[in-house]
Amino acid sequence: MSKTANVRPKRAVRRPDANDGRAAAPIDLGVLPNLVGYMLRRAQLAVFQDFWRVYEAYDIRPAQYAVLIVIDRNPGLRQSQVSAALNIKRANLVALLDSLEQRGLAKRVPVATDRRSYALHLTEDGAALLKKLGELSAAHEQRVSATIGESGRKELLRLLHGVVQAVGSSAPDDDES
Amino acid sequence: MSKTANVRPKRAVRRPDANDGRAAAPIDLGVLPNLVGYMLRRAQLAVFQDFWRVYEAYDIRPAQYAVLIVIDRNPGLRQSQVSAALNIKRANLVALLDSLEQRGLAKRVPVATDRRSYALHLTEDGAALLKKLGELSAAHEQRVSATIGESGRKELLRLLHGVVQAVGSSAPDDDES
């Protein structure tokens, strides 16, 4: 707009990724937007980012939220069961539980009948935090269904369950990248 | 069945995650199956695992496949543009392109007008491999829609695009975990 802007040399306003004007042109994604895997990944990243916007203040990631929910619903559950139920690699789950334990949200209780495993429980703080997180999730889900609507959200869930059923859930030790 | 199995001491046949019989009982996932974010993640992991089953022989991961497609459709594209278009963190993309280049599938061509950036192109081998990968993708997509059907697959894609539109696509430098 301003005169000074107009007299600025081209190179100064040129974006680093500019290449003979193509930078401004939309990038052709080819078949990708029609591939379920690609769109699942894009949607998952977008939703997880929105999740983070909502739960950032509580320093809770989606995987931590899921683990808190499962421990709350199944007190005394074993690590191996959480790993299988949530499809989280054993090593990642150990680190995740370490952090929840260090933060005083969950605790590992030795099992008298099985020296090798621990029963997982939420602490009072963990249960209180989970209650708070649950209250926040409505806002997140509403934002997710902002464009597709509540009926679209229900249909999406139905189709996602169908996909998981169709191709099966990946094993905890499978690489996802 | 066999007598020997019956006389085996309980502890021997006990599963490591067994806890007073609950191991066999289904685990209560609470609200998780009704959360779009959780189901998106489960479906994405399942589909990516199936993708890997199909493309394992070619040692091609979903992100590599997406990058090959975008470079093929937009020869001369800059790294920063691929990073933005596919929502891949810059550092991850550099490593991914290094591997594609080392495998002789893609090449970085210095840009005369901009010393800082390179134009990306597929090699002949890269183009040939991409053609082969494209032929395989139908089988993968068919398995994905095995339960939801082709109309379900189209509806799923429509809803996923709606979700990405609603909550936006996460920036390349956002953490997704």
mmCIF file of C-alpha atoms in Angstrom:
data_model
loop_
_atom_site.group_PDB
_atom_site.id
_atom_site.type_symbol
_atom_site.label_atom_id
_atom_site.label_comp_id
_atom_site.label_asym_id
_atom_site.label_seq_id
_atom_site.Cartn_x
_atom_site.Cartn_y
_atom_site.Cartn_z
ATOM 1 C CA MET A 1 0.000 0.000 0.000
ATOM 2 C CA SER A 2 2.393 2.706 1.252
ATOM 3 C CA LYS A 3 4.879 4.347 -1.050
ATOM 4 C CA THR A 4 7.804 2.972 0.941
ATOM 5 C CA ALA A 5 6.483 -0.536 0.396
ATOM 6 C CA ASN A 6 6.301 0.093 -3.321
ATOM 7 C CA VAL A 7 9.859 1.277 -3.626
ATOM 8 C CA ARG A 8 11.217 -1.665 -1.634
ATOM 9 C CA PRO A 9 13.516 -3.760 -3.859
ATOM 10 C CA LYS A 10 11.876 -6.995 -5.039
ATOM 11 C CA ARG A 11 14.399 -9.285 -3.347
ATOM 12 C CA ALA A 12 13.536 -7.792 0.049
ATOM 13 C CA VAL A 13 9.869 -8.736 -0.152
ATOM 14 C CA ARG A 14 10.585 -12.009 -1.853
ATOM 15 C CA ARG A 15 9.744 -15.001 0.309
ATOM 16 C CA PRO A 16 12.561 -17.502 0.952
ATOM 17 C CA ASP A 17 10.572 -20.216 -0.773
ATOM 18 C CA ALA A 18 9.706 -18.024 -3.753
ATOM 19 C CA ASN A 19 10.608 -19.600 -7.086
ATOM 20 C CA ASP A 20 9.697 -17.548 -10.116
ATOM 21 C CA GLY A 21 6.275 -16.797 -8.653
ATOM 22 C CA ARG A 22 5.295 -20.408 -8.076
ATOM 23 C CA ALA A 23 5.525 -19.873 -4.341
ATOM 24 C CA ALA A 24 2.167 -18.134 -4.459
ATOM 25 C CA ALA A 25 0.613 -20.846 -6.614
ATOM 26 C CA PRO A 26 -1.166 -23.702 -4.832
ATOM 27 C CA ILE A 27 0.794 -26.932 -4.617
ATOM 28 C CA ASP A 28 -0.690 -29.901 -6.451
ATOM 29 C CA LEU A 29 -1.120 -32.742 -3.935
ATOM 30 C CA GLY A 30 -2.116 -35.178 -6.653
ATOM 31 C CA VAL A 31 -3.967 -38.215 -5.367
ATOM 32 C CA LEU A 32 -3.201 -37.550 -1.682
ATOM 33 C CA PRO A 33 -6.473 -35.788 -0.718
ATOM 34 C CA ASN A 34 -8.311 -38.865 -2.014
ATOM 35 C CA LEU A 35 -6.308 -41.335 0.061
ATOM 36 C CA VAL A 36 -7.899 -42.271 3.388
ATOM 37 C CA GLY A 37 -4.519 -42.763 5.066
ATOM 38 C CA TYR A 38 -3.304 -39.302 4.110
ATOM 39 C CA MET A 39 -6.519 -37.588 5.177
ATOM 40 C CA LEU A 40 -6.665 -39.579 8.428
ATOM 41 C CA ARG A 41 -3.180 -38.348 9.250
ATOM 42 C CA ARG A 42 -3.959 -34.725 8.368
ATOM 43 C CA ALA A 43 -7.176 -34.794 10.396
ATOM 44 C CA GLN A 44 -5.486 -36.546 13.320
ATOM 45 C CA LEU A 45 -2.683 -33.953 13.426
ATOM 46 C CA ALA A 46 -5.199 -31.109 13.226
ATOM 47 C CA VAL A 47 -7.377 -32.545 15.991
ATOM 48 C CA PHE A 48 -4.385 -33.327 18.214
ATOM 49 C CA GLN A 49 -3.178 -29.758 17.775
ATOM 50 C CA ASP A 50 -6.587 -28.485 18.831
ATOM 51 C CA PHE A 51 -6.532 -30.918 21.765
ATOM 52 C CA TRP A 52 -3.215 -29.384 22.786
ATOM 53 C CA ARG A 53 -4.699 -25.872 22.595
ATOM 54 C CA VAL A 54 -7.374 -26.961 25.074
ATOM 55 C CA TYR A 55 -5.184 -29.014 27.444
ATOM 56 C CA GLU A 56 -1.923 -27.064 27.180
ATOM 57 C CA ALA A 57 -2.622 -25.300 30.486
ATOM 58 C CA TYR A 58 -2.731 -28.743 32.148
ATOM 59 C CA ASP A 59 0.344 -30.027 30.275
ATOM 60 C CA ILE A 60 -1.633 -33.088 29.181
ATOM 61 C CA ARG A 61 -1.088 -34.799 25.819
ATOM 62 C CA PRO A 62 -3.665 -36.994 24.088
ATOM 63 C CA ALA A 63 -1.847 -40.221 25.018
ATOM 64 C CA GLN A 64 -1.615 -39.141 28.676
ATOM 65 C CA TYR A 65 -5.317 -38.296 28.684
ATOM 66 C CA ALA A 66 -6.174 -41.712 27.254
ATOM 67 C CA VAL A 67 -4.031 -43.509 29.849
ATOM 68 C CA LEU A 68 -5.604 -41.530 32.709
ATOM 69 C CA ILE A 69 -9.077 -42.474 31.438
ATOM 70 C CA VAL A 70 -8.267 -46.177 31.120
ATOM 71 C CA ILE A 71 -6.621 -46.387 34.551
ATOM 72 C CA ASP A 72 -9.595 -44.543 36.052
ATOM 73 C CA ARG A 73 -12.068 -46.931 34.432
ATOM 74 C CA ASN A 74 -9.995 -50.031 35.263
ATOM 75 C CA PRO A 75 -8.223 -49.521 38.590
ATOM 76 C CA GLY A 76 -5.523 -52.104 39.169
ATOM 77 C CA LEU A 77 -4.879 -52.566 35.454
ATOM 78 C CA ARG A 78 -1.430 -53.831 34.408
ATOM 79 C CA GLN A 79 0.965 -51.888 32.220
ATOM 80 C CA SER A 80 0.849 -54.615 29.568
ATOM 81 C CA GLN A 81 -2.936 -54.349 29.443
ATOM 82 C CA VAL A 82 -2.865 -50.566 29.018
ATOM 83 C CA SER A 83 -0.247 -50.977 26.304
ATOM 84 C CA ALA A 84 -2.451 -53.457 24.436
ATOM 85 C CA ALA A 85 -5.731 -51.620 25.040
ATOM 86 C CA LEU A 86 -4.455 -48.231 23.869
ATOM 87 C CA ASN A 87 -1.989 -49.517 21.305
ATOM 88 C CA ILE A 88 0.912 -47.677 22.934
ATOM 89 C CA LYS A 89 4.384 -49.165 22.571
ATOM 90 C CA ARG A 90 5.586 -50.655 25.859
ATOM 91 C CA ALA A 91 8.644 -48.377 26.017
ATOM 92 C CA ASN A 92 6.572 -45.251 25.361
ATOM 93 C CA LEU A 93 4.033 -46.279 27.986
ATOM 94 C CA VAL A 94 6.738 -46.771 30.619
ATOM 95 C CA ALA A 95 8.015 -43.236 30.014
ATOM 96 C CA LEU A 96 4.457 -41.881 30.015
ATOM 97 C CA LEU A 97 3.629 -43.616 33.318
ATOM 98 C CA ASP A 98 6.906 -42.419 34.835
ATOM 99 C CA SER A 99 5.879 -38.842 34.094
ATOM 100 C CA LEU A 100 2.331 -39.327 35.427
ATOM 101 C CA GLU A 101 3.783 -40.895 38.572
ATOM 102 C CA GLN A 102 6.353 -38.120 39.008
ATOM 103 C CA ARG A 103 3.555 -35.591 38.688
ATOM 104 C CA GLY A 104 1.610 -37.438 41.370
ATOM 105 C CA LEU A 105 -1.296 -38.252 39.022
ATOM 106 C CA ALA A 106 -0.944 -42.052 38.939
ATOM 107 C CA LYS A 107 0.789 -44.692 41.013
ATOM 108 C CA ARG A 108 2.187 -48.172 40.431
ATOM 109 C CA VAL A 109 1.245 -50.598 43.197
ATOM 110 C CA PRO A 110 3.295 -53.814 43.525
ATOM 111 C CA VAL A 111 1.250 -56.972 42.939
ATOM 112 C CA ALA A 112 1.696 -59.579 45.676
ATOM 113 C CA THR A 113 0.756 -62.421 43.312
ATOM 114 C CA ASP A 114 3.092 -61.326 40.505
ATOM 115 C CA ARG A 115 6.472 -59.807 41.283
ATOM 116 C CA ARG A 116 6.985 -58.746 37.666
ATOM 117 C CA SER A 117 4.015 -56.442 37.320
ATOM 118 C CA TYR A 118 2.379 -53.457 38.958
ATOM 119 C CA ALA A 119 -1.259 -52.510 39.353
ATOM 120 C CA LEU A 120 -1.973 -49.004 38.084
ATOM 121 C CA HIS A 121 -4.153 -46.569 39.992
ATOM 122 C CA LEU A 122 -4.930 -42.863 39.811
ATOM 123 C CA THR A 123 -4.022 -40.732 42.796
ATOM 124 C CA GLU A 124 -6.603 -38.344 44.241
ATOM 125 C CA ASP A 125 -4.908 -35.560 42.270
ATOM 126 C CA GLY A 126 -5.050 -37.682 39.128
ATOM 127 C CA ALA A 127 -8.759 -38.365 39.559
ATOM 128 C CA ALA A 128 -9.429 -34.676 40.225
ATOM 129 C CA LEU A 129 -7.446 -33.607 37.158
ATOM 130 C CA LEU A 130 -9.200 -36.172 34.964
ATOM 131 C CA LYS A 131 -12.565 -34.817 36.092
ATOM 132 C CA LYS A 132 -11.443 -31.322 35.090
ATOM 133 C CA LEU A 133 -10.086 -32.542 31.739
ATOM 134 C CA GLY A 134 -13.367 -34.294 31.010
ATOM 135 C CA GLU A 135 -15.264 -31.066 31.516
ATOM 136 C CA LEU A 136 -13.017 -29.384 28.931
ATOM 137 C CA SER A 137 -13.354 -32.059 26.268
ATOM 138 C CA ALA A 138 -16.805 -30.935 25.168
ATOM 139 C CA ALA A 139 -15.389 -27.652 23.841
ATOM 140 C CA HIS A 140 -12.729 -29.590 21.938
ATOM 141 C CA GLU A 141 -15.211 -32.042 20.391
ATOM 142 C CA GLN A 142 -17.491 -29.166 19.458
ATOM 143 C CA ARG A 143 -14.658 -27.450 17.595
ATOM 144 C CA VAL A 144 -13.890 -30.717 15.832
ATOM 145 C CA SER A 145 -17.477 -30.960 14.614
ATOM 146 C CA ALA A 146 -17.692 -27.239 13.790
ATOM 147 C CA THR A 147 -17.858 -27.918 10.056
ATOM 148 C CA ILE A 148 -19.245 -31.463 9.900
ATOM 149 C CA GLY A 149 -21.914 -30.976 12.553
ATOM 150 C CA GLU A 150 -22.945 -33.348 15.350
ATOM 151 C CA SER A 151 -24.532 -35.829 12.946
ATOM 152 C CA GLY A 152 -21.356 -35.673 10.850
ATOM 153 C CA ARG A 153 -19.294 -36.288 13.989
ATOM 154 C CA LYS A 154 -21.352 -39.384 14.831
ATOM 155 C CA GLU A 155 -21.072 -40.628 11.236
ATOM 156 C CA LEU A 156 -17.313 -39.987 11.288
ATOM 157 C CA LEU A 157 -16.964 -42.042 14.485
ATOM 158 C CA ARG A 158 -19.007 -44.847 12.923
ATOM 159 C CA LEU A 159 -16.800 -44.886 9.818
ATOM 160 C CA LEU A 160 -13.573 -44.719 11.853
ATOM 161 C CA HIS A 161 -14.695 -47.735 13.905
ATOM 162 C CA GLY A 162 -15.408 -49.466 10.603
ATOM 163 C CA VAL A 163 -11.923 -48.689 9.321
ATOM 164 C CA VAL A 164 -10.255 -49.964 12.495
ATOM 165 C CA GLN A 165 -12.377 -53.107 12.181
ATOM 166 C CA ALA A 166 -11.508 -53.478 8.499
ATOM 167 C CA VAL A 167 -7.737 -53.122 8.641
ATOM 168 C CA GLY A 168 -7.250 -53.988 12.287
ATOM 169 C CA SER A 169 -5.446 -52.052 14.965
ATOM 170 C CA SER A 170 -1.672 -51.929 14.709
ATOM 171 C CA ALA A 171 0.324 -53.772 17.349
ATOM 172 C CA PRO A 172 2.009 -51.666 20.043
ATOM 173 C CA ASP A 173 5.432 -52.522 18.631
ATOM 174 C CA ASP A 174 4.560 -51.462 15.097
ATOM 175 C CA ASP A 175 6.183 -48.339 13.749
ATOM 176 C CA GLU A 176 3.694 -45.709 12.740
ATOM 177 C CA SER A 177 5.890 -43.301 10.830
ATOM 178 C CA MET B 1 -6.838 -80.474 26.136
ATOM 179 C CA SER B 2 -4.059 -82.966 26.900
ATOM 180 C CA LYS B 3 -3.587 -84.440 30.346
ATOM 181 C CA THR B 4 -0.142 -82.849 30.633
ATOM 182 C CA ALA B 5 -1.691 -79.432 30.101
ATOM 183 C CA ASN B 6 -4.191 -80.074 32.877
ATOM 184 C CA VAL B 7 -1.569 -81.039 35.419
ATOM 185 C CA ARG B 8 0.605 -78.042 34.653
ATOM 186 C CA PRO B 9 0.874 -75.820 37.747
ATOM 187 C CA LYS B 10 -1.311 -72.705 37.484
ATOM 188 C CA ARG B 11 1.588 -70.256 37.709
ATOM 189 C CA ALA B 12 3.164 -71.788 34.608
ATOM 190 C CA VAL B 13 0.180 -71.158 32.370
ATOM 191 C CA ARG B 14 -0.613 -67.834 33.968
ATOM 192 C CA ARG B 15 -0.154 -64.919 31.570
ATOM 193 C CA PRO B 16 2.214 -62.188 32.708
ATOM 194 C CA ASP B 17 -0.614 -59.668 32.624
ATOM 195 C CA ALA B 18 -3.040 -61.950 34.415
ATOM 196 C CA ASN B 19 -4.559 -60.378 37.502
ATOM 197 C CA ASP B 20 -7.149 -62.531 39.240
ATOM 198 C CA GLY B 21 -8.832 -63.311 35.964
ATOM 199 C CA ARG B 22 -9.370 -59.743 34.867
ATOM 200 C CA ALA B 23 -6.797 -60.173 32.118
ATOM 201 C CA ALA B 24 -9.388 -62.055 30.105
ATOM 202 C CA ALA B 25 -12.092 -59.465 30.735
ATOM 203 C CA PRO B 26 -12.449 -56.631 28.190
ATOM 204 C CA ILE B 27 -10.903 -53.339 29.241
ATOM 205 C CA ASP B 28 -13.284 -50.417 29.690
ATOM 206 C CA LEU B 29 -12.090 -47.574 27.443
ATOM 207 C CA GLY B 30 -14.665 -45.195 28.900
ATOM 208 C CA VAL B 31 -15.377 -42.183 26.684
ATOM 209 C CA LEU B 32 -12.423 -42.791 24.338
ATOM 210 C CA PRO B 33 -14.297 -44.639 21.548
ATOM 211 C CA ASN B 34 -16.626 -41.618 21.348
ATOM 212 C CA LEU B 35 -13.823 -39.084 20.985
ATOM 213 C CA VAL B 36 -12.968 -38.156 17.403
ATOM 214 C CA GLY B 37 -9.313 -37.544 18.240
ATOM 215 C CA TYR B 38 -8.867 -40.989 19.775
ATOM 216 C CA MET B 39 -10.635 -42.771 16.924
ATOM 217 C CA LEU B 40 -8.753 -40.762 14.299
ATOM 218 C CA ARG B 41 -5.502 -41.892 15.884
ATOM 219 C CA ARG B 42 -6.563 -45.544 16.091
ATOM 220 C CA ALA B 43 -7.777 -45.547 12.490
ATOM 221 C CA GLN B 44 -4.647 -43.729 11.280
ATOM 222 C CA LEU B 45 -2.365 -46.239 13.010
ATOM 223 C CA ALA B 46 -4.359 -49.148 11.595
ATOM 224 C CA VAL B 47 -4.321 -47.744 8.058
ATOM 225 C CA PHE B 48 -0.614 -46.865 8.226
ATOM 226 C CA GLN B 49 0.132 -50.405 9.360
ATOM 227 C CA ASP B 50 -1.803 -51.750 6.392
ATOM 228 C CA PHE B 51 0.039 -49.284 4.139
ATOM 229 C CA TRP B 52 3.291 -50.706 5.465
ATOM 230 C CA ARG B 53 2.145 -54.264 4.712
ATOM 231 C CA VAL B 54 1.611 -53.229 1.085
ATOM 232 C CA TYR B 55 4.724 -51.087 0.627
ATOM 233 C CA GLU B 56 7.139 -52.933 2.903
ATOM 234 C CA ALA B 57 8.742 -54.698 -0.087
ATOM 235 C CA TYR B 58 9.620 -51.245 -1.463
ATOM 236 C CA ASP B 59 10.771 -49.884 1.907
ATOM 237 C CA ILE B 60 8.460 -46.906 1.483
ATOM 238 C CA ARG B 61 6.724 -45.205 4.422
ATOM 239 C CA PRO B 62 3.550 -43.099 4.107
ATOM 240 C CA ALA B 63 5.454 -39.814 4.501
ATOM 241 C CA GLN B 64 7.984 -40.848 1.836
ATOM 242 C CA TYR B 65 5.153 -41.797 -0.513
ATOM 243 C CA ALA B 66 3.482 -38.407 0.019
ATOM 244 C CA VAL B 67 6.742 -36.543 -0.653
ATOM 245 C CA LEU B 68 7.394 -38.538 -3.846
ATOM 246 C CA ILE B 69 3.879 -37.703 -5.063
ATOM 247 C CA VAL B 70 4.207 -33.981 -4.342
ATOM 248 C CA ILE B 71 7.648 -33.694 -5.964
ATOM 249 C CA ASP B 72 6.349 -35.604 -8.977
ATOM 250 C CA ARG B 73 3.334 -33.289 -9.321
ATOM 251 C CA ASN B 74 5.382 -30.136 -8.658
ATOM 252 C CA PRO B 75 8.874 -30.556 -10.110
ATOM 253 C CA GLY B 76 11.282 -27.891 -8.873
ATOM 254 C CA LEU B 77 9.413 -27.451 -5.598
ATOM 255 C CA ARG B 78 11.372 -26.090 -2.630
ATOM 256 C CA GLN B 79 11.883 -27.992 0.624
ATOM 257 C CA SER B 80 10.035 -25.289 2.564
ATOM 258 C CA GLN B 81 7.046 -25.671 0.245
ATOM 259 C CA VAL B 82 6.935 -29.442 0.662
ATOM 260 C CA SER B 83 7.215 -29.005 4.412
ATOM 261 C CA ALA B 84 4.259 -26.610 4.434
ATOM 262 C CA ALA B 85 2.156 -28.534 1.909
ATOM 263 C CA LEU B 86 2.496 -31.902 3.655
ATOM 264 C CA ASN B 87 2.740 -30.571 7.196
ATOM 265 C CA ILE B 88 6.068 -32.311 7.783
ATOM 266 C CA LYS B 89 8.476 -30.735 10.258
ATOM 267 C CA ARG B 90 11.453 -29.187 8.482
ATOM 268 C CA ALA B 91 13.981 -31.367 10.300
ATOM 269 C CA ASN B 92 12.052 -34.553 9.517
ATOM 270 C CA LEU B 93 11.721 -33.572 5.869
ATOM 271 C CA VAL B 94 15.471 -32.979 5.547
ATOM 272 C CA ALA B 95 16.159 -36.485 6.864
ATOM 273 C CA LEU B 96 13.446 -37.933 4.613
ATOM 274 C CA LEU B 97 14.859 -36.195 1.518
ATOM 275 C CA ASP B 98 18.396 -37.281 2.440
ATOM 276 C CA SER B 99 17.227 -40.891 2.391
ATOM 277 C CA LEU B 100 15.319 -40.484 -0.897
ATOM 278 C CA GLU B 101 18.388 -38.836 -2.411
ATOM 279 C CA GLN B 102 20.731 -41.539 -1.098
ATOM 280 C CA ARG B 103 18.436 -44.154 -2.622
ATOM 281 C CA GLY B 104 18.586 -42.313 -5.935
ATOM 282 C CA LEU B 105 14.840 -41.616 -5.965
ATOM 283 C CA ALA B 106 14.939 -37.812 -5.716
ATOM 284 C CA LYS B 107 17.529 -35.096 -6.229
ATOM 285 C CA ARG B 108 18.125 -31.575 -4.943
ATOM 286 C CA VAL B 109 19.094 -29.156 -7.688
ATOM 287 C CA PRO B 110 20.815 -25.877 -6.672
ATOM 288 C CA VAL B 111 18.765 -22.786 -7.535
ATOM 289 C CA ALA B 112 20.765 -20.101 -9.372
ATOM 290 C CA THR B 113 18.455 -17.334 -8.149
ATOM 291 C CA ASP B 114 18.512 -18.412 -4.509
ATOM 292 C CA ARG B 115 21.666 -19.836 -2.966
ATOM 293 C CA ARG B 116 19.812 -20.933 0.154
ATOM 294 C CA SER B 117 17.358 -23.311 -1.435
ATOM 295 C CA TYR B 118 17.225 -26.322 -3.726
ATOM 296 C CA ALA B 119 14.677 -27.357 -6.321
ATOM 297 C CA LEU B 120 13.409 -30.901 -5.762
ATOM 298 C CA HIS B 121 13.000 -33.373 -8.615
ATOM 299 C CA LEU B 122 12.390 -37.105 -8.922
ATOM 300 C CA THR B 123 15.056 -39.175 -10.637
ATOM 301 C CA GLU B 124 14.030 -41.609 -13.362
ATOM 302 C CA ASP B 125 14.192 -44.370 -10.744
ATOM 303 C CA GLY B 126 12.017 -42.281 -8.419
ATOM 304 C CA ALA B 127 9.403 -41.707 -11.102
ATOM 305 C CA ALA B 128 9.411 -45.398 -12.007
ATOM 306 C CA LEU B 129 9.026 -46.461 -8.362
ATOM 307 C CA LEU B 130 6.213 -43.946 -7.799
ATOM 308 C CA LYS B 131 4.359 -45.404 -10.797
ATOM 309 C CA LYS B 132 4.686 -48.871 -9.266
ATOM 310 C CA LEU B 133 3.564 -47.639 -5.836
ATOM 311 C CA GLY B 134 0.516 -45.991 -7.377
ATOM 312 C CA GLU B 135 -0.525 -49.277 -8.932
ATOM 313 C CA LEU B 136 -0.383 -50.914 -5.488
ATOM 314 C CA SER B 137 -2.404 -48.264 -3.668
ATOM 315 C CA ALA B 138 -5.741 -49.500 -4.998
ATOM 316 C CA ALA B 139 -5.392 -52.751 -3.044
ATOM 317 C CA HIS B 140 -4.596 -50.764 0.086
ATOM 318 C CA GLU B 141 -7.571 -48.403 -0.305
ATOM 319 C CA GLN B 142 -9.843 -51.360 -1.006
ATOM 320 C CA ARG B 143 -8.788 -53.024 2.249
ATOM 321 C CA VAL B 144 -9.426 -49.753 4.059
ATOM 322 C CA SER B 145 -12.980 -49.634 2.752
ATOM 323 C CA ALA B 146 -13.546 -53.359 3.290
ATOM 324 C CA THR B 147 -16.044 -52.714 6.061
ATOM 325 C CA ILE B 148 -17.310 -49.226 5.279
ATOM 326 C CA GLY B 149 -17.708 -49.736 1.536
ATOM 327 C CA GLU B 150 -16.802 -47.377 -1.296
ATOM 328 C CA SER B 151 -19.605 -44.952 -0.463
ATOM 329 C CA GLY B 152 -18.461 -45.056 3.163
ATOM 330 C CA ARG B 153 -14.910 -44.352 2.027
ATOM 331 C CA LYS B 154 -16.051 -41.299 0.052
ATOM 332 C CA GLU B 155 -18.136 -40.100 3.003
ATOM 333 C CA LEU B 156 -15.185 -40.621 5.337
ATOM 334 C CA LEU B 157 -12.935 -38.528 3.081
ATOM 335 C CA ARG B 158 -15.591 -35.802 2.959
ATOM 336 C CA LEU B 159 -15.848 -35.733 6.765
ATOM 337 C CA LEU B 160 -12.066 -35.783 7.229
ATOM 338 C CA HIS B 161 -11.712 -32.782 4.908
ATOM 339 C CA GLY B 162 -14.404 -31.093 6.990
ATOM 340 C CA VAL B 163 -12.501 -31.795 10.206
ATOM 341 C CA VAL B 164 -9.228 -30.438 8.786
ATOM 342 C CA GLN B 165 -11.159 -27.364 7.654
ATOM 343 C CA ALA B 166 -12.818 -26.987 11.064
ATOM 344 C CA VAL B 167 -9.788 -27.242 13.326
ATOM 345 C CA GLY B 168 -7.121 -26.363 10.787
ATOM 346 C CA SER B 169 -3.992 -28.247 9.890
ATOM 347 C CA SER B 170 -1.243 -28.269 12.493
ATOM 348 C CA ALA B 171 1.907 -26.327 11.706
ATOM 349 C CA PRO B 172 4.970 -28.352 10.699
ATOM 350 C CA ASP B 173 6.722 -27.478 13.958
ATOM 351 C CA ASP B 174 3.844 -28.603 16.153
ATOM 352 C CA ASP B 175 4.321 -31.676 18.263
ATOM 353 C CA GLU B 176 1.747 -34.342 17.561
ATOM 354 C CA SER B 177 2.350 -36.697 20.442
#
